[in-house]
Structure formats: C-alpha cells, structure tokens
PDB file of C-alpha atoms in Angstrom:
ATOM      1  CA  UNK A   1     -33.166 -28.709  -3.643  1.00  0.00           C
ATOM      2  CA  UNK A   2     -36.246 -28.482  -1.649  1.00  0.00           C
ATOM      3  CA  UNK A   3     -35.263 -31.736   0.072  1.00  0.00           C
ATOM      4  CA  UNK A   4     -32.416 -29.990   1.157  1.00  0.00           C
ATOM      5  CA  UNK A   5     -33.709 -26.744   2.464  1.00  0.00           C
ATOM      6  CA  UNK A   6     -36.450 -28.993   4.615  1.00  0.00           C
ATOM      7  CA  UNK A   7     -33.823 -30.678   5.790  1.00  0.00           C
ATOM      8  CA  UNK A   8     -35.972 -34.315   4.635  1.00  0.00           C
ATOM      9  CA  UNK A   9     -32.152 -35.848   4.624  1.00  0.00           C
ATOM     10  CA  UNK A  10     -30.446 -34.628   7.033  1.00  0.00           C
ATOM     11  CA  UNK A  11     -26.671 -35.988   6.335  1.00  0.00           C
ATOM     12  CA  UNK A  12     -27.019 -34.108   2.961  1.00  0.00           C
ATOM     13  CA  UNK A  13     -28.925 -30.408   4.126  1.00  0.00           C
ATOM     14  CA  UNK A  14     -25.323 -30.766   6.677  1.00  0.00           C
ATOM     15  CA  UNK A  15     -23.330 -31.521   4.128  1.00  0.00           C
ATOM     16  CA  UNK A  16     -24.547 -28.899   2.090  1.00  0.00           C
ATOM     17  CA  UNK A  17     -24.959 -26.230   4.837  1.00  0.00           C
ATOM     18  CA  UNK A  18     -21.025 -26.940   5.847  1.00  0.00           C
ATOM     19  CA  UNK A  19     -20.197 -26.400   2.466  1.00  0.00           C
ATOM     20  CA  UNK A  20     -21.658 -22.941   1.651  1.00  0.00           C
ATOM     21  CA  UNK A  21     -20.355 -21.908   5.076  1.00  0.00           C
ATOM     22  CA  UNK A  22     -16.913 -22.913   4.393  1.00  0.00           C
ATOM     23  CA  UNK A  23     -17.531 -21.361   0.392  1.00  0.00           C
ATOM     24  CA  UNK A  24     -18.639 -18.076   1.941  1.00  0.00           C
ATOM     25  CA  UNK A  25     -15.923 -18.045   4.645  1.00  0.00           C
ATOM     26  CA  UNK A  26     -13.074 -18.295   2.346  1.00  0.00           C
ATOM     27  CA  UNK A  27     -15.053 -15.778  -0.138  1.00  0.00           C
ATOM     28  CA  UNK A  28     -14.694 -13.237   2.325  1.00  0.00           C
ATOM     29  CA  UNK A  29     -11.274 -13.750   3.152  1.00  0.00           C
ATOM     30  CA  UNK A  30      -9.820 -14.629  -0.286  1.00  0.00           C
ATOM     31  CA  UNK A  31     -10.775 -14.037  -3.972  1.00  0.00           C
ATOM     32  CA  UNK A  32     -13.024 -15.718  -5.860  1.00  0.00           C
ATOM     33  CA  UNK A  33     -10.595 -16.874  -7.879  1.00  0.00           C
ATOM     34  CA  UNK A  34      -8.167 -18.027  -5.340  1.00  0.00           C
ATOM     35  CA  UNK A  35     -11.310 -20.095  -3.846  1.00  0.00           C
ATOM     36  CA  UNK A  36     -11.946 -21.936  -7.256  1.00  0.00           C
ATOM     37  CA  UNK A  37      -8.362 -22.497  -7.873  1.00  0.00           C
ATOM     38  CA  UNK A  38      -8.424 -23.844  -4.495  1.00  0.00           C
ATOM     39  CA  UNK A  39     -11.405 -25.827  -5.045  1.00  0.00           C
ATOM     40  CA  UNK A  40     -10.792 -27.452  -8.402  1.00  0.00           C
ATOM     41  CA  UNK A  41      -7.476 -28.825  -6.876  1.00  0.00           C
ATOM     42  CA  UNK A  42      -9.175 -30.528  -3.963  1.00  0.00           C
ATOM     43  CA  UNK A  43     -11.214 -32.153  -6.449  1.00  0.00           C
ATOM     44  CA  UNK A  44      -8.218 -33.328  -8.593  1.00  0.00           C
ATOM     45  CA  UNK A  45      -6.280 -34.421  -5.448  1.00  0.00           C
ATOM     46  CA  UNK A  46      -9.319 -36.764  -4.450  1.00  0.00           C
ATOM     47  CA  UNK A  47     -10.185 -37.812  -8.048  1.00  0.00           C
ATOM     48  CA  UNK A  48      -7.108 -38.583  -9.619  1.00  0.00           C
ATOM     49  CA  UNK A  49      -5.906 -40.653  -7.163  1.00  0.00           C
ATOM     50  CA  UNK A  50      -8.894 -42.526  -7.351  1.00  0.00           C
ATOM     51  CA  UNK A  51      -9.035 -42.841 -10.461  1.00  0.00           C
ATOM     52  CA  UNK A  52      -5.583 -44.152 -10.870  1.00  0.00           C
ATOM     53  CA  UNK A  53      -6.396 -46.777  -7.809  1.00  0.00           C
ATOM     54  CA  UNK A  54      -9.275 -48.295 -10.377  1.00  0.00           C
ATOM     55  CA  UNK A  55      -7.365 -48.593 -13.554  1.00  0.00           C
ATOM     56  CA  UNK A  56      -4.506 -50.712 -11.054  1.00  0.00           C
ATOM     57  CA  UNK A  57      -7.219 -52.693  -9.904  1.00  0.00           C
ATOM     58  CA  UNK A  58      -8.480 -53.220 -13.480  1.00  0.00           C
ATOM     59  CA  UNK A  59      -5.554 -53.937 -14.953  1.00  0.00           C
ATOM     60  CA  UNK A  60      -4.280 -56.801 -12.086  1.00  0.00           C
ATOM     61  CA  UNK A  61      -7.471 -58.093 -11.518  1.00  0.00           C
ATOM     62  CA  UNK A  62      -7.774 -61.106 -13.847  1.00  0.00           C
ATOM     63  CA  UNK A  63     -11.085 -60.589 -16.253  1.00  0.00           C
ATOM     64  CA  UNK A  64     -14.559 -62.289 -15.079  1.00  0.00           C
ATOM     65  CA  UNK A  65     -16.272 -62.703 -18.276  1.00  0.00           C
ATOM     66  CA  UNK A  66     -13.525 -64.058 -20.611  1.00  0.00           C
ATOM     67  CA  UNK A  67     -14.171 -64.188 -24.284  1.00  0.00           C
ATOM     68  CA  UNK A  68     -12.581 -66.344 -26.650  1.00  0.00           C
ATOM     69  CA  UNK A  69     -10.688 -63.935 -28.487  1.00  0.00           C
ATOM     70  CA  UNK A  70      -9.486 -61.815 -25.440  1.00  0.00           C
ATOM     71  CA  UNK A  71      -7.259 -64.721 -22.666  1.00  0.00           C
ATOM     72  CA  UNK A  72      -5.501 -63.151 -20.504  1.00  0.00           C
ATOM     73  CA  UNK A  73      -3.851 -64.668 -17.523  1.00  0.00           C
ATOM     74  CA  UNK A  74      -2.873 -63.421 -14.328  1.00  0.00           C
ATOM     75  CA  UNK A  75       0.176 -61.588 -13.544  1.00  0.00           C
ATOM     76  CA  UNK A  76       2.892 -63.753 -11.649  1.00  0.00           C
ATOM     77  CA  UNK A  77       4.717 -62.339  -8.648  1.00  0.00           C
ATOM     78  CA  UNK A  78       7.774 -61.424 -10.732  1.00  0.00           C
ATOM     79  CA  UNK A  79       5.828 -59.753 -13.321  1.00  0.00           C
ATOM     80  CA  UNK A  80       3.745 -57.725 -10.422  1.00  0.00           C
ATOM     81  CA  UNK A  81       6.939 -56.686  -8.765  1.00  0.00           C
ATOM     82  CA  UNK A  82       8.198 -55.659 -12.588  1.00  0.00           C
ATOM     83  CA  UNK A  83       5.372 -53.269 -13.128  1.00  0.00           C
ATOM     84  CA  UNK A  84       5.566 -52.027  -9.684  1.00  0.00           C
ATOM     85  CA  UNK A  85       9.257 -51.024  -9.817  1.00  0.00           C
ATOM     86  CA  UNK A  86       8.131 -49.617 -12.862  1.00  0.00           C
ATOM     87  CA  UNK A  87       5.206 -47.866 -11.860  1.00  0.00           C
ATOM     88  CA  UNK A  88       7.518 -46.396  -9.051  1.00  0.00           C
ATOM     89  CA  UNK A  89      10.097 -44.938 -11.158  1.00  0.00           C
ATOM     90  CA  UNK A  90       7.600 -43.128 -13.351  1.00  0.00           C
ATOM     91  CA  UNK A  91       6.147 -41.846 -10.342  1.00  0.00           C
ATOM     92  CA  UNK A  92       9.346 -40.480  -9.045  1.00  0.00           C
ATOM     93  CA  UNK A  93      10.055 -39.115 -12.272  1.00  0.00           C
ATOM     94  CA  UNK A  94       6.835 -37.014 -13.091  1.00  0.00           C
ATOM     95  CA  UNK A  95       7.336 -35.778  -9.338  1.00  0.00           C
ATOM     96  CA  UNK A  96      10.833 -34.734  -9.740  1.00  0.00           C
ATOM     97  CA  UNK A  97       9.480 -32.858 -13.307  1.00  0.00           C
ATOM     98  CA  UNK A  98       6.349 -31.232 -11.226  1.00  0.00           C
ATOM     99  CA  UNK A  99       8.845 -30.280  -8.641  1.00  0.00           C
ATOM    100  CA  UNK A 100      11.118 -28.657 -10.724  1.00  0.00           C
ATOM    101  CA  UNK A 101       8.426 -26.696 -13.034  1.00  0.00           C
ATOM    102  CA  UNK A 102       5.768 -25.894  -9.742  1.00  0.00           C
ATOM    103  CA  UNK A 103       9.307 -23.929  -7.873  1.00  0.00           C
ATOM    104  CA  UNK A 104      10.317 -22.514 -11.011  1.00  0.00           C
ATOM    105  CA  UNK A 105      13.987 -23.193 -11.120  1.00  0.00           C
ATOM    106  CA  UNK A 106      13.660 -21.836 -15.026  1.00  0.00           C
ATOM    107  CA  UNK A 107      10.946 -19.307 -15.752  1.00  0.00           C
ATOM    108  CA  UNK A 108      10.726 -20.588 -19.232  1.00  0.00           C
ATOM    109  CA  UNK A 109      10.143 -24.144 -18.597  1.00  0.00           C
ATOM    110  CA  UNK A 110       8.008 -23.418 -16.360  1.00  0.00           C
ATOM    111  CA  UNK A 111       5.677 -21.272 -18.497  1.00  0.00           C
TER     112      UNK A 111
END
C-alpha cells in the first residue's frame, strides 16, 4: 500500500489511481450494486476465457514429462478437426440456451 501511495512504482500507483477514479465515477452515477454486478462480470469475461484457452492448450499439447503408466500421443489432424467441430457445436449450443434464458422468452425458465 504505501508503495502505492509514494508512487515507488509508478505503472501500479496509475493503475490503481485509474481504477478508484473509474470505481468512484460509476458510484456516483450508478448503484453500488449495479457497479459490482458490473464489475464481477468484467472479471468473468476476462477469466473464463482464459481459462478455457489453458485447458485447450493443455489438453492438445502433448505431455513433457511422460510416465510409464500415463502415454499419450498426439492428436492427428482428423482427430483435432473432430474435437473442434465438436467444441463448436457445444459452443453454439450453450449460446443459443444463454440467449434464450438472458431475453427471457419464458419467465419460468428463465428463473
């Protein structure tokens, strides 16, 4: 904290300073719970997609330390463009559901 407030690194005390100017801008404006909701989604939209970037990484990426009784071998290219078309359709589907519940065509399914 103190580094921040004496400004010892100056990339962060900016950083910082942007923040609580763009936390208390939007305070006064909106409500405070408006601003969190707000908040925690920008967090999910940069962290899940992340996150789901490493486990596709992981899981193509052939292992470096191979132990006897885990062998795995690398995907082929038919097997890549399997799980991709795969991958896709899920991806269309849970969009299509999130669609449908987030512009509440049924009130019930929604809730």
């Amino acid at each position: 904290v103190w580094e921040l407030l004496y400004w010892r690194v100056p990339h962060r005390s900016a950083l910082a300073l942007l923040v609580s100017l763009v936390l208390l801008g939007s305070l006064s404006r909106f409500s405070a719970v408006a601003v969190v909701a707000h908040a925690a989604l920008a967090v999910l939209a940069v962290t899940v997609p992340l996150r789901l970037r490493q486990v596709a990484l992981r899981a193509l990426r052939p292992p470096t330390t191979e132990s006897p009784a885990r062998r795995t071998e690398p995907l082929s290219e038919e097997q890549q463009q399997r799980w991709a078309r795969c991958l896709a359709r899920h991806t269309v589907a849970a969009a299509r559901t999130l669609t449908r519940l987030f512009l509440v065509h049924s009130v019930p399914e929604s809730l």
